[in-house]
Tab-separated table of C-alpha atoms in Angstrom:
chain	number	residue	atom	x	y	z
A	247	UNK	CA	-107.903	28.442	-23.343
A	248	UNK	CA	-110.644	25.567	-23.542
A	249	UNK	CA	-110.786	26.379	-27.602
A	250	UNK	CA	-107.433	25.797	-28.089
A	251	UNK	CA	-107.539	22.740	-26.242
A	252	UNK	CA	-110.220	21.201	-28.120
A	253	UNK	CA	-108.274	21.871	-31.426
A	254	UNK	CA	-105.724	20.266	-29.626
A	255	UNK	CA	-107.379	17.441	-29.203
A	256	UNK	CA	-109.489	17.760	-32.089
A	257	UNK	CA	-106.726	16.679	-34.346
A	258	UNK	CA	-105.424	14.264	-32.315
A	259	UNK	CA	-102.312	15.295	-30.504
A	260	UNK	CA	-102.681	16.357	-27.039
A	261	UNK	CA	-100.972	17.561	-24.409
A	262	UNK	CA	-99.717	15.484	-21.330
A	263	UNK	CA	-98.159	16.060	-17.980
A	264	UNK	CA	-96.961	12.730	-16.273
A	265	UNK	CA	-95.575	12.919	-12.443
A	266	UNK	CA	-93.799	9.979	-11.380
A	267	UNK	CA	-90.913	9.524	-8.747
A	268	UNK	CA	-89.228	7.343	-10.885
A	269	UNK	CA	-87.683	7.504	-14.233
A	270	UNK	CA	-84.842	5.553	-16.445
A	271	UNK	CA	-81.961	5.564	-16.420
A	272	UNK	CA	-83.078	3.572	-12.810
A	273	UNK	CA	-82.577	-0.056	-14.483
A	274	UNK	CA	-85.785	-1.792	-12.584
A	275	UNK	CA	-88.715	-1.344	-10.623
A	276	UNK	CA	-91.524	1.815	-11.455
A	277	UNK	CA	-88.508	3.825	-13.568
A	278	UNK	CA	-88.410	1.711	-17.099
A	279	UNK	CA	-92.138	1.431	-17.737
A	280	UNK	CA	-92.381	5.094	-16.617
A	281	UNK	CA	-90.112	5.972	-19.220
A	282	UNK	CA	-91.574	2.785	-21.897
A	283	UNK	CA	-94.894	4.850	-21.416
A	284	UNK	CA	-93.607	8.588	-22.009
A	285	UNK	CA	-91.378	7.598	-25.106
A	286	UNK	CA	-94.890	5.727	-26.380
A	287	UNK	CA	-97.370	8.733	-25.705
A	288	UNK	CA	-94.465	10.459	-27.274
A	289	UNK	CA	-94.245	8.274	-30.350
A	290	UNK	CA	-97.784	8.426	-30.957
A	291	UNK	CA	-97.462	12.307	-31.645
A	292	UNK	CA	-98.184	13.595	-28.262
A	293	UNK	CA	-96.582	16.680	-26.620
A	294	UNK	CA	-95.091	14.818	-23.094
A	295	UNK	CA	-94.015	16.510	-20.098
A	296	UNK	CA	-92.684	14.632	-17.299
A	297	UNK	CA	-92.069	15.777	-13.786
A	298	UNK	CA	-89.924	13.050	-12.114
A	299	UNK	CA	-86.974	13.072	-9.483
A	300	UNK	CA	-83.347	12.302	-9.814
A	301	UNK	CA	-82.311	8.678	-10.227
A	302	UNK	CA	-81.943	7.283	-6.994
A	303	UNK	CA	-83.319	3.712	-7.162
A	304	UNK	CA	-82.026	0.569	-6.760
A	305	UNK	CA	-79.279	1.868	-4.670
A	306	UNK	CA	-81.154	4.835	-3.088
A	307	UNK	CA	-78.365	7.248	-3.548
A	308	UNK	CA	-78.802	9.713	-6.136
A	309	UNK	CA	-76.801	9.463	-9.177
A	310	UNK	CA	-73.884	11.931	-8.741
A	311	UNK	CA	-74.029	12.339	-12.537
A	312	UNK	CA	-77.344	13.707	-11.960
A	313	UNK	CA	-76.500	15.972	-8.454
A	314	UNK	CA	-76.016	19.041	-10.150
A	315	UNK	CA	-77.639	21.173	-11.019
A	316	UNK	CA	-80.788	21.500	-8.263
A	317	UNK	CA	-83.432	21.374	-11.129
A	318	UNK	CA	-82.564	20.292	-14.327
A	319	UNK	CA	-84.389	20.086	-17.581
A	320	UNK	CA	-83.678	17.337	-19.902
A	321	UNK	CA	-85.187	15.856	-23.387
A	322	UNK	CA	-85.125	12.234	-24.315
A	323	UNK	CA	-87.015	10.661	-27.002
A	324	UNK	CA	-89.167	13.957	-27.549
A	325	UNK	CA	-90.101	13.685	-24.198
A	326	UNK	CA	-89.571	16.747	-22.049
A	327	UNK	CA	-88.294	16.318	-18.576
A	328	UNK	CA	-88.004	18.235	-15.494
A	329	UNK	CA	-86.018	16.188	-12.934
A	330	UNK	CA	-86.381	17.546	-9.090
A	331	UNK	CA	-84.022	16.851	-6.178
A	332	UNK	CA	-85.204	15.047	-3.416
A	333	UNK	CA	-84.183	13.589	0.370
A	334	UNK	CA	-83.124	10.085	0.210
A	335	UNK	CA	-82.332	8.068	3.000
A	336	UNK	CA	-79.753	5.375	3.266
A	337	UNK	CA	-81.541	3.434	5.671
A	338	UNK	CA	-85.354	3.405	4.235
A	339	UNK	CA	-87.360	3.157	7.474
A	340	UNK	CA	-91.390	3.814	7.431
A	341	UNK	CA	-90.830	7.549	8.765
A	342	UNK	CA	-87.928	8.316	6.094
A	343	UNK	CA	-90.091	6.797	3.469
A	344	UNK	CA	-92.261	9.292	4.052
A	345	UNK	CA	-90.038	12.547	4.685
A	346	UNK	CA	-88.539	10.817	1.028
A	347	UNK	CA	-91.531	11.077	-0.232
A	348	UNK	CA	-92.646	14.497	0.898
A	349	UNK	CA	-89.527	15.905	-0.352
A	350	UNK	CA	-90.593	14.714	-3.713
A	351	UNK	CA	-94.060	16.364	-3.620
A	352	UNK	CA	-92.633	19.596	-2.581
A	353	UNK	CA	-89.485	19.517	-4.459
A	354	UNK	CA	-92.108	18.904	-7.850
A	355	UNK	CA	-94.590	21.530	-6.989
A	356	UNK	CA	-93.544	24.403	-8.621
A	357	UNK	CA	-92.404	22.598	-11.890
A	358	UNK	CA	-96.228	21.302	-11.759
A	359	UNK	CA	-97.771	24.484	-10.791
A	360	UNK	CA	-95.561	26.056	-14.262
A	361	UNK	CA	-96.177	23.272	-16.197
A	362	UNK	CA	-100.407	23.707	-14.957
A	363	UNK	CA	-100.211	27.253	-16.557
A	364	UNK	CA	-97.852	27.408	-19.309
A	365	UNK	CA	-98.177	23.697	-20.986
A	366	UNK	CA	-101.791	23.796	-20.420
A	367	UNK	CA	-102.118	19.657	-20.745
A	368	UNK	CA	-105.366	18.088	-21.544
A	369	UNK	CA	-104.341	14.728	-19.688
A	370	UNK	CA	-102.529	14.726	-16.277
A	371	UNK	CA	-101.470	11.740	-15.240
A	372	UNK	CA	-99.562	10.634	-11.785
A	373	UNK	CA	-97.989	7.087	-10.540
A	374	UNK	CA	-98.146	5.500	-6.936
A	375	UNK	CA	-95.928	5.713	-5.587
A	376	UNK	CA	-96.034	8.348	-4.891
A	377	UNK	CA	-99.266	8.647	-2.918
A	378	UNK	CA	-98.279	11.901	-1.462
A	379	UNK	CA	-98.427	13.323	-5.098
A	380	UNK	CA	-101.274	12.671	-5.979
A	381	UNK	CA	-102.909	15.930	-4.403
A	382	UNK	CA	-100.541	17.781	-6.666
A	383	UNK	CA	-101.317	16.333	-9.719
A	384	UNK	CA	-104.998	16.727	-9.177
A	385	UNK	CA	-104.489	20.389	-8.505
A	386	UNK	CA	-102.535	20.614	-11.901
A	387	UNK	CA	-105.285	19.317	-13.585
A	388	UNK	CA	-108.280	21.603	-11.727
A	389	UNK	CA	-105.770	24.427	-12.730
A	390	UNK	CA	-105.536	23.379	-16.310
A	391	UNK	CA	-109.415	21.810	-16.421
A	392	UNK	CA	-107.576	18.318	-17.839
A	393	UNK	CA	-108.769	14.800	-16.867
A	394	UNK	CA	-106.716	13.215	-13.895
A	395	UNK	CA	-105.430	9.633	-14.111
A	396	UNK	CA	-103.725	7.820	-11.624
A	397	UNK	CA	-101.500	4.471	-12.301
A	398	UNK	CA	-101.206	2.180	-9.422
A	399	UNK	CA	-97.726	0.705	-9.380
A	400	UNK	CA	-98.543	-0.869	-5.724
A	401	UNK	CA	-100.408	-0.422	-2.895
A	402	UNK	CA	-97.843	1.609	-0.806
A	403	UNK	CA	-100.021	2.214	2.173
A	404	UNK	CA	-101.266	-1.038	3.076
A	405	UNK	CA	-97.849	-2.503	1.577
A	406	UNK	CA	-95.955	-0.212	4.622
A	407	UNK	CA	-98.548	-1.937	7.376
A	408	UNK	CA	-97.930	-5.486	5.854
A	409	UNK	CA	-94.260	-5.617	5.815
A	410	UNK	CA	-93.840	-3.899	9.183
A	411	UNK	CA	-92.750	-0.441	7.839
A	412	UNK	CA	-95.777	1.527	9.529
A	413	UNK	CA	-97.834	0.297	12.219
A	414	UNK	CA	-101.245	-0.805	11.731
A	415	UNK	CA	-103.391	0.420	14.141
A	416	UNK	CA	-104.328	3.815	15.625
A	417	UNK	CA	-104.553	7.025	14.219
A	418	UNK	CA	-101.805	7.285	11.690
A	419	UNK	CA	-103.318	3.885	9.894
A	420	UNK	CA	-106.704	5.696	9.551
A	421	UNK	CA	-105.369	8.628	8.211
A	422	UNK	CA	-103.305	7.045	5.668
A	423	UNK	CA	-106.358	4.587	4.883
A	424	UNK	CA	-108.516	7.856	4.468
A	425	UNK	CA	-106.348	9.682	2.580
A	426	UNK	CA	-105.402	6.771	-0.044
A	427	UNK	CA	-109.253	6.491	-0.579
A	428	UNK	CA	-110.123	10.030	-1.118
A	429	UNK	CA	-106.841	10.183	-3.561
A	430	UNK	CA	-107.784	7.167	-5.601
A	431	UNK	CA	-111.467	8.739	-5.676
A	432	UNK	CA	-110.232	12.034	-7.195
A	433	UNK	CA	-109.465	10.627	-10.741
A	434	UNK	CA	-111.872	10.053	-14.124
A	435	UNK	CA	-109.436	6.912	-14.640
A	436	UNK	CA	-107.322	4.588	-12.206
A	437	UNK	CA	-105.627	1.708	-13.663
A	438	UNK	CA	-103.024	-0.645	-11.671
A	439	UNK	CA	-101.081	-3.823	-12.905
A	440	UNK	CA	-102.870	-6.635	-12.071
A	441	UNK	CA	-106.363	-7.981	-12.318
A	442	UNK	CA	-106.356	-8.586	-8.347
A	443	UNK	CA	-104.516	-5.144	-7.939
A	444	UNK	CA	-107.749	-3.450	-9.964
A	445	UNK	CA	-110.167	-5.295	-8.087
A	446	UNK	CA	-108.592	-4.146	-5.043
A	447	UNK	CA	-109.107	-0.347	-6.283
A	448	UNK	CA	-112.921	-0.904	-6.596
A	449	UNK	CA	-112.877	-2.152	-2.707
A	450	UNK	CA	-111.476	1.016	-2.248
A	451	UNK	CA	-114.201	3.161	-3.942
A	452	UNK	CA	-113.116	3.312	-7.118
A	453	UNK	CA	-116.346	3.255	-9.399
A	454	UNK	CA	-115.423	-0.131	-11.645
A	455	UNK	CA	-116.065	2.279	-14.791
A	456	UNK	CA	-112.970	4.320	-14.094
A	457	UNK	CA	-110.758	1.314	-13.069
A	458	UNK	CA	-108.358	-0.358	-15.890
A	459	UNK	CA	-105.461	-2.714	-15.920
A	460	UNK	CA	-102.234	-1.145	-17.745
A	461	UNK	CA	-100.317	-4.037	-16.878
A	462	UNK	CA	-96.002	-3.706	-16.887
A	463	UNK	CA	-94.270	-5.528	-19.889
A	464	UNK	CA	-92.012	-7.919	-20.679
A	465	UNK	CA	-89.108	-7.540	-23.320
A	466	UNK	CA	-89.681	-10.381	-25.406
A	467	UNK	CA	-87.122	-9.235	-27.968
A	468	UNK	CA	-84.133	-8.745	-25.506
A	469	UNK	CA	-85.194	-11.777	-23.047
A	470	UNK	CA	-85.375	-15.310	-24.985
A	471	UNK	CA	-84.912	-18.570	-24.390
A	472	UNK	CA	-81.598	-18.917	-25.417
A	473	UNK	CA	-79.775	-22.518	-25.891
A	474	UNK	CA	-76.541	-20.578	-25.550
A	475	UNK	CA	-74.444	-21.193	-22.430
A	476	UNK	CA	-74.475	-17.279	-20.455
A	477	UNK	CA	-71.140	-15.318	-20.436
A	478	UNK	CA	-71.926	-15.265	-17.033
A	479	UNK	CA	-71.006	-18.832	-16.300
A	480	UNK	CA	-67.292	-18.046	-16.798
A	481	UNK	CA	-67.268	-14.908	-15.140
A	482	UNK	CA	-68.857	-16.143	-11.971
A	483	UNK	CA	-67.053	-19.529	-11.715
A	484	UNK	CA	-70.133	-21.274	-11.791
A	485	UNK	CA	-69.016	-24.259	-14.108
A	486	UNK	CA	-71.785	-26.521	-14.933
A	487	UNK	CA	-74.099	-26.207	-11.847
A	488	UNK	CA	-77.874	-25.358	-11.819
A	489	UNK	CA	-78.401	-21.951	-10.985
A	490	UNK	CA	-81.236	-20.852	-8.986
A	491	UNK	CA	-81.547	-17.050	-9.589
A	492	UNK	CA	-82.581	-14.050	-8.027
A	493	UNK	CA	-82.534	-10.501	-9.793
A	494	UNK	CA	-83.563	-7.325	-8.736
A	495	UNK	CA	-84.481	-5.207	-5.682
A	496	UNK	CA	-83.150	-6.321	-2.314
A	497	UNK	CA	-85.888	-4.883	0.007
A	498	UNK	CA	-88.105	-5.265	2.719
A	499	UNK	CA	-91.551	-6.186	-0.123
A	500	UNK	CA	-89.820	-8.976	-1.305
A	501	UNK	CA	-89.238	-11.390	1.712
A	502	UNK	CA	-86.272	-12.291	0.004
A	503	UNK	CA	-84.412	-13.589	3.353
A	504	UNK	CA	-86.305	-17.014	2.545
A	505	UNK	CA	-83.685	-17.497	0.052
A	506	UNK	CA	-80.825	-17.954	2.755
A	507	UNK	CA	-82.374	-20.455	4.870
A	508	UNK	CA	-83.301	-22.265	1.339
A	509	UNK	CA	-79.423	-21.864	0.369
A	510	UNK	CA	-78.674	-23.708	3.562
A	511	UNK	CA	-80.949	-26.747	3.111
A	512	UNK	CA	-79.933	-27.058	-0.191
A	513	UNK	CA	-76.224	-27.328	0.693
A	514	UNK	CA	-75.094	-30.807	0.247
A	515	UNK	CA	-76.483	-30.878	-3.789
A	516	UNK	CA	-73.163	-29.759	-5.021
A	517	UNK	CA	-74.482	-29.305	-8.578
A	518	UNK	CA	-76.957	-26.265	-7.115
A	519	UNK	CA	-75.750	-22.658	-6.794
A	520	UNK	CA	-77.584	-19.488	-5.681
A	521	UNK	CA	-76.933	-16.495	-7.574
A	522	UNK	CA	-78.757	-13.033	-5.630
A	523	UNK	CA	-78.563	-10.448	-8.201
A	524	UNK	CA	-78.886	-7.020	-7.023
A	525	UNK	CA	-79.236	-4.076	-4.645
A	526	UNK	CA	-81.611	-2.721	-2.241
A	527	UNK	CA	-81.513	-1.811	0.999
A	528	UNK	CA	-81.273	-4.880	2.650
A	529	UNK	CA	-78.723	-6.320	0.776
A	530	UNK	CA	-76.055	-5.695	3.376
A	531	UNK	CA	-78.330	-7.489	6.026
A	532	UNK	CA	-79.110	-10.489	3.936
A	533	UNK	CA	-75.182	-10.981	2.893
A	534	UNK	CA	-74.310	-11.391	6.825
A	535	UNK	CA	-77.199	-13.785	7.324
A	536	UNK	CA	-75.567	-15.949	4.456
A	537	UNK	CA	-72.154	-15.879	5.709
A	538	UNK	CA	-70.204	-19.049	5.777
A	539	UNK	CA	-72.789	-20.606	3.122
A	540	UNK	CA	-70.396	-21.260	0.103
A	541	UNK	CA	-73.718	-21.990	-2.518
A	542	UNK	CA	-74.628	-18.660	-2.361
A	543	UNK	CA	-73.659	-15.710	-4.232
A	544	UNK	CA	-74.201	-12.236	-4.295
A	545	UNK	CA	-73.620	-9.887	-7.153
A	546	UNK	CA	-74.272	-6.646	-8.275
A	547	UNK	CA	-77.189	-5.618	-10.265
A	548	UNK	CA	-76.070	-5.481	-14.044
A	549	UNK	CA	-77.048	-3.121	-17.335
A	550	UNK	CA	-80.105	-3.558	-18.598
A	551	UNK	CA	-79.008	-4.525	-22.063
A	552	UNK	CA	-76.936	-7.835	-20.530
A	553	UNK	CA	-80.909	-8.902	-19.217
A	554	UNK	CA	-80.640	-11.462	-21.561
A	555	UNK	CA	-77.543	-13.008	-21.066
A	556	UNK	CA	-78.221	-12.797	-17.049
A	557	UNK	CA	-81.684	-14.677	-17.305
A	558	UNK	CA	-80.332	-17.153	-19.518
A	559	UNK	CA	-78.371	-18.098	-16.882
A	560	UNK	CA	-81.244	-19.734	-14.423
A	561	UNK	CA	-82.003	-23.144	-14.493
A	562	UNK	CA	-84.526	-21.581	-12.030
A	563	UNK	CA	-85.817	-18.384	-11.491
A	564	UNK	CA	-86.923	-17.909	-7.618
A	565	UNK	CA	-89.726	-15.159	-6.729
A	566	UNK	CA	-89.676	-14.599	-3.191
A	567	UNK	CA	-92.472	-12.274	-1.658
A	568	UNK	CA	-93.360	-11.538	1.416
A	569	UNK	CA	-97.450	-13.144	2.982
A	570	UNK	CA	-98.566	-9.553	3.557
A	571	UNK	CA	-98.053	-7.867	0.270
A	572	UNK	CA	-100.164	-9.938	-2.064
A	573	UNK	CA	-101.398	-8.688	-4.541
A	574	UNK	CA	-100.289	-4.733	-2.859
A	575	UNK	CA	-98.050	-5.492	-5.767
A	576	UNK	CA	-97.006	-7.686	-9.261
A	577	UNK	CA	-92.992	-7.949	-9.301
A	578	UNK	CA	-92.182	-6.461	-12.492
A	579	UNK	CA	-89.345	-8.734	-12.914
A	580	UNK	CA	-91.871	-11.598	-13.162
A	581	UNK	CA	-92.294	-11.200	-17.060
A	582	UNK	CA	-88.889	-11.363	-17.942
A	583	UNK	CA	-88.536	-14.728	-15.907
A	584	UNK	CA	-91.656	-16.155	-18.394
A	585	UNK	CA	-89.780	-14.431	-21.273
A	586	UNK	CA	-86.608	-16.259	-20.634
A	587	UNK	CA	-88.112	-19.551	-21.189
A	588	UNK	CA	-86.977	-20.934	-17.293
A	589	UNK	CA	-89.343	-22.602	-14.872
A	590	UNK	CA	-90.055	-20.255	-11.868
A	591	UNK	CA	-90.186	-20.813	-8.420
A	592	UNK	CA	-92.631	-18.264	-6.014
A	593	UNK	CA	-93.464	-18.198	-2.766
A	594	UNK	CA	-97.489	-16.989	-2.702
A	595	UNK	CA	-101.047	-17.773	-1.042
A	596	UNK	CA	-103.205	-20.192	-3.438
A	597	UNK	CA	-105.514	-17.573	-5.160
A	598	UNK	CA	-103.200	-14.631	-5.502
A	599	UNK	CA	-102.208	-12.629	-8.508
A	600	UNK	CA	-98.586	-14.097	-8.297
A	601	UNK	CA	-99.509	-17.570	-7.784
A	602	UNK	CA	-101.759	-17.224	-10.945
A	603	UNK	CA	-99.384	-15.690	-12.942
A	604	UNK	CA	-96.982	-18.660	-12.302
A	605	UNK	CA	-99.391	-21.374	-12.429
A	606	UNK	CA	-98.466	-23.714	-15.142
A	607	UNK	CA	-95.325	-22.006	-15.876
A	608	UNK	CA	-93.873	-23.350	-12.364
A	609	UNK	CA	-94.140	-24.027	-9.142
A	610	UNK	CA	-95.994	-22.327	-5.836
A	611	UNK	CA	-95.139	-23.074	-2.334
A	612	UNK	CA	-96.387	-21.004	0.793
A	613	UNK	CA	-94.585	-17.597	1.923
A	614	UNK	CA	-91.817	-18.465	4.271
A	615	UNK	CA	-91.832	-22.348	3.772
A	616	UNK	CA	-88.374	-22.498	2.958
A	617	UNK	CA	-88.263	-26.519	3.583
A	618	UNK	CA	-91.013	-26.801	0.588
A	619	UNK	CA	-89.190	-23.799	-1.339
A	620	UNK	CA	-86.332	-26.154	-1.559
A	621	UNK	CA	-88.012	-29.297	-2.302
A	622	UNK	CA	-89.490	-27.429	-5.544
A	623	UNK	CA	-86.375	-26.294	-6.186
A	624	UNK	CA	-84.788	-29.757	-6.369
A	625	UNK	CA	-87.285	-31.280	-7.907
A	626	UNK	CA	-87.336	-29.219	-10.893
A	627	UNK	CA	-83.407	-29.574	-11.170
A	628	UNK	CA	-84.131	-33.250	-11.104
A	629	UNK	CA	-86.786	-33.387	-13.572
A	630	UNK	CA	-84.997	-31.563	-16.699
A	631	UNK	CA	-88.299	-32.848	-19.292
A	632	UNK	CA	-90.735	-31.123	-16.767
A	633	UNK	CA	-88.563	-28.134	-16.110
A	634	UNK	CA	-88.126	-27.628	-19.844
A	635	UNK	CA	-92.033	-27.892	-20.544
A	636	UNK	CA	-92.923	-25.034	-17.543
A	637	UNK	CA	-90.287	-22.880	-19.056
A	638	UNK	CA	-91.639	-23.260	-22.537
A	639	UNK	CA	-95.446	-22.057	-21.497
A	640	UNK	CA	-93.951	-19.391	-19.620
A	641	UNK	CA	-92.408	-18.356	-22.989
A	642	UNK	CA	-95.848	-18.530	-24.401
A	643	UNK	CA	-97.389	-16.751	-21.507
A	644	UNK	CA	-95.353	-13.840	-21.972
A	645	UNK	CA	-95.841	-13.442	-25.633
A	646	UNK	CA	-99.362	-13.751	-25.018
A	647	UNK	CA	-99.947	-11.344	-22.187
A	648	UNK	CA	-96.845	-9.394	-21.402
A	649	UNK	CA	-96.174	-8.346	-25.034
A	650	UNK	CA	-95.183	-4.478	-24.625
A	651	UNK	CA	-96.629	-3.240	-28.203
A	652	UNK	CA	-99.908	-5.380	-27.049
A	653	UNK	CA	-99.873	-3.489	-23.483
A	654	UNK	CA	-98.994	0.283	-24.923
A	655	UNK	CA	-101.533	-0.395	-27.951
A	656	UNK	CA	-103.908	-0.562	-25.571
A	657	UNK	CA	-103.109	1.973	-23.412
A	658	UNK	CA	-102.566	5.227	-25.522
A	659	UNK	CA	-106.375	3.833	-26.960
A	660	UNK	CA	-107.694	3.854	-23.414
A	661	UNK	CA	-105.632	7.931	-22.707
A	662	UNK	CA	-107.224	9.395	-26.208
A	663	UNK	CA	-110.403	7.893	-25.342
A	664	UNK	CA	-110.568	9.295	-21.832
A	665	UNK	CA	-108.908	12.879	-22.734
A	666	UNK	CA	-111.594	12.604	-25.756
């Protein structure tokens, strides 16, 4: 077995199993740079394997295209994939989060365990979330004697205690602490998204040799700054006002119910609408706290290849987030807003990855300020010549370190150099 794998890696192609809860055709979040990342390892001449779950996510309901059958086996871009049913709760509280998550790691444990023996990968490689599979994936790669890397998409754990999900004292809080540690400890490589988020995984015990950043990408080809007046203007009813945009998930990381209160003060400017873009499991609860407001609009999430058109829209891009999870996590949506050439608006602690990201390419104001939130709001509507001049450095930003060829470049160097 071990000669075969060394002429397997000898000449360059090797084999690798990915796990990851989530996969395209999910439209945002964890699922399209999963599936940017396969199709790449792919593309570079590698034999892929992924283990994922049924699309679920924004709306957490699986996809009834998908329901049937239990297990299915699909190819895409040369990648093979084994999808796995899973329990999915309507209502994602901190206890079905983790029966969800569970369900994953036993629903993909045989399709590892076959993959472990038969596909005989040099490279396994797992994403958090989910933490819970992370124990699999290392016992994949003991079976097959491959190297183990984990990708940190967030912080889960301490993301659940910040945001009120899992409480954050007592017994089940030192478990979960203990356990994240000993998982992130088990790998040759850990990477995560963010120069805070890596830092944070050498707090944790990760030596600083095996830590490196495999930051998420922008689409700098689909997402410009466009001159062109968005389709979406017409369709919406929106006329000539500003629009101060929010795309993406509606959940309980995000601290996203800011933007109501911020709606509110902002009522009287007449030439100011708020456009929430999305689902999520909160979206329900957020609509009812906005009734009666008539600047502030909800709409469903749209298809990935109308991106474009929908960023274009914003005058504004806002970036809520909530004071406990920085830097658990790096929206993913924020490279798009610097691709789109559009000033941004975030809510983050001075210091943090987000507020560094943004800094120079628009404004920061504290988590949950929603009286400064709208000041910076107006001010940039008022101030079209500054506006224009954030938006245009976010534009260079993103070409300069959210370029996806850059990021993947660098990544399949860093996986043959590790499975090497």
């Amino acid at each position: 077995m071990r000669e075969a794998k060394t002429a397997s890696t000898r000449d360059g192609a090797m084999r690798i199993l990915v796990l990851g809860l989530n996969h395209a055709p999910e439209p945002v979040g964890i699922g399209p740079y999963t599936a940017g990342m396969v199709a790449a390892l792919a593309a570079a001449g590698h034999q892929v394997r992924l283990v994922t779950a049924k699309p679920y996510y924004p709306g957490w309901r699986v996809d009834p295209a998908a329901a049937r059958p239990f297990y299915r086996r699909e190819w895409e871009e040369s990648v093979d994939v084994w999808r796995c049913p899973l329990y999915v709760p309507r209502t994602p509280s901190g206890a079905r989060r983790i029966a969800h998550h569970l369900s994953f790691a036993l629903a993909a444990l045989a399709p590892m365990l076959v993959a472990a023996a038969r596909f005989r990968p040099d490279l396994v490689l797992t994403i958090a979330p989910s933490l819970l599979s992370v124990p699999l994936a290392r016992l994949a790669a003991w079976l097959a004697q491959a190297r183990l890397w984990i990708h940190v998409q967030d912080f889960e754990v301490e993301a659940a205690f910040a945001t009120g999900l899992l409480e954050g004292a007592g017994c089940i809080a030192r478990v979960a602490r203990r356990f994240e540690r000993a998982s992130l400890g088990s790998a040759q490589q850990v990477s995560s998204i963010s120069p805070q988020m890596c830092r944070r995984l050498e707090q944790k015990g990760v030596l600083p040799d095996c830590v490196t950043e495999f930051r998420n990408w922008a689409d700098t080809d689909r997402v410009t700054p466009t001159a062109h007046a968005s389709g979406y203007r017409s369709e919406w009813g929106l006329g000539n006002r500003h629009v101060a945009l929010y795309s993406g998930n509606i959940g309980n990381k995000q601290g996203i119910e800011i933007l109501v209160e911020v709606a509110r003060r902002l009522a009287a400017r007449e030439d100011i609408v708020f456009v929430v873009c999305g689902e999520g499991p909160h979206r329900a609860q957020l609509e009812a706290r906005a009734a009666g407001l008539s600047n502030l609009q909800f709409r469903p999430l749209q298809p990935a290849e109308h991106m474009g058109a929908l960023l274009a829209l914003a005058s504004v891009h806002l970036l809520p987030q909530c004071a406990g999870a920085a830097d658990l996590v790096l929206p993913s949506k924020l490279g798009n807003m610097l691709a789109s050439g559009r000033p941004i608006v975030a809510t983050a602690a001075p210091g943090t990855g987000i507020a560094q990201e943004v800094a120079g390419c628009g404004l920061v104001t504290p988590p949950g300020d929603a009286a400064a939130m709208a000041a910076a709001i107006g001010s940039l509507i008022d101030d079209g010549q500054r506006a224009a001049a954030l938006g245009a450095a976010g534009r260079q930003r993103a070409e300069a370190c959210w370029s996806r060829s850059t990021i993947l470049d660098g990544f399949l160097q860093r996986v043959e150099a590790l499975a090497g």
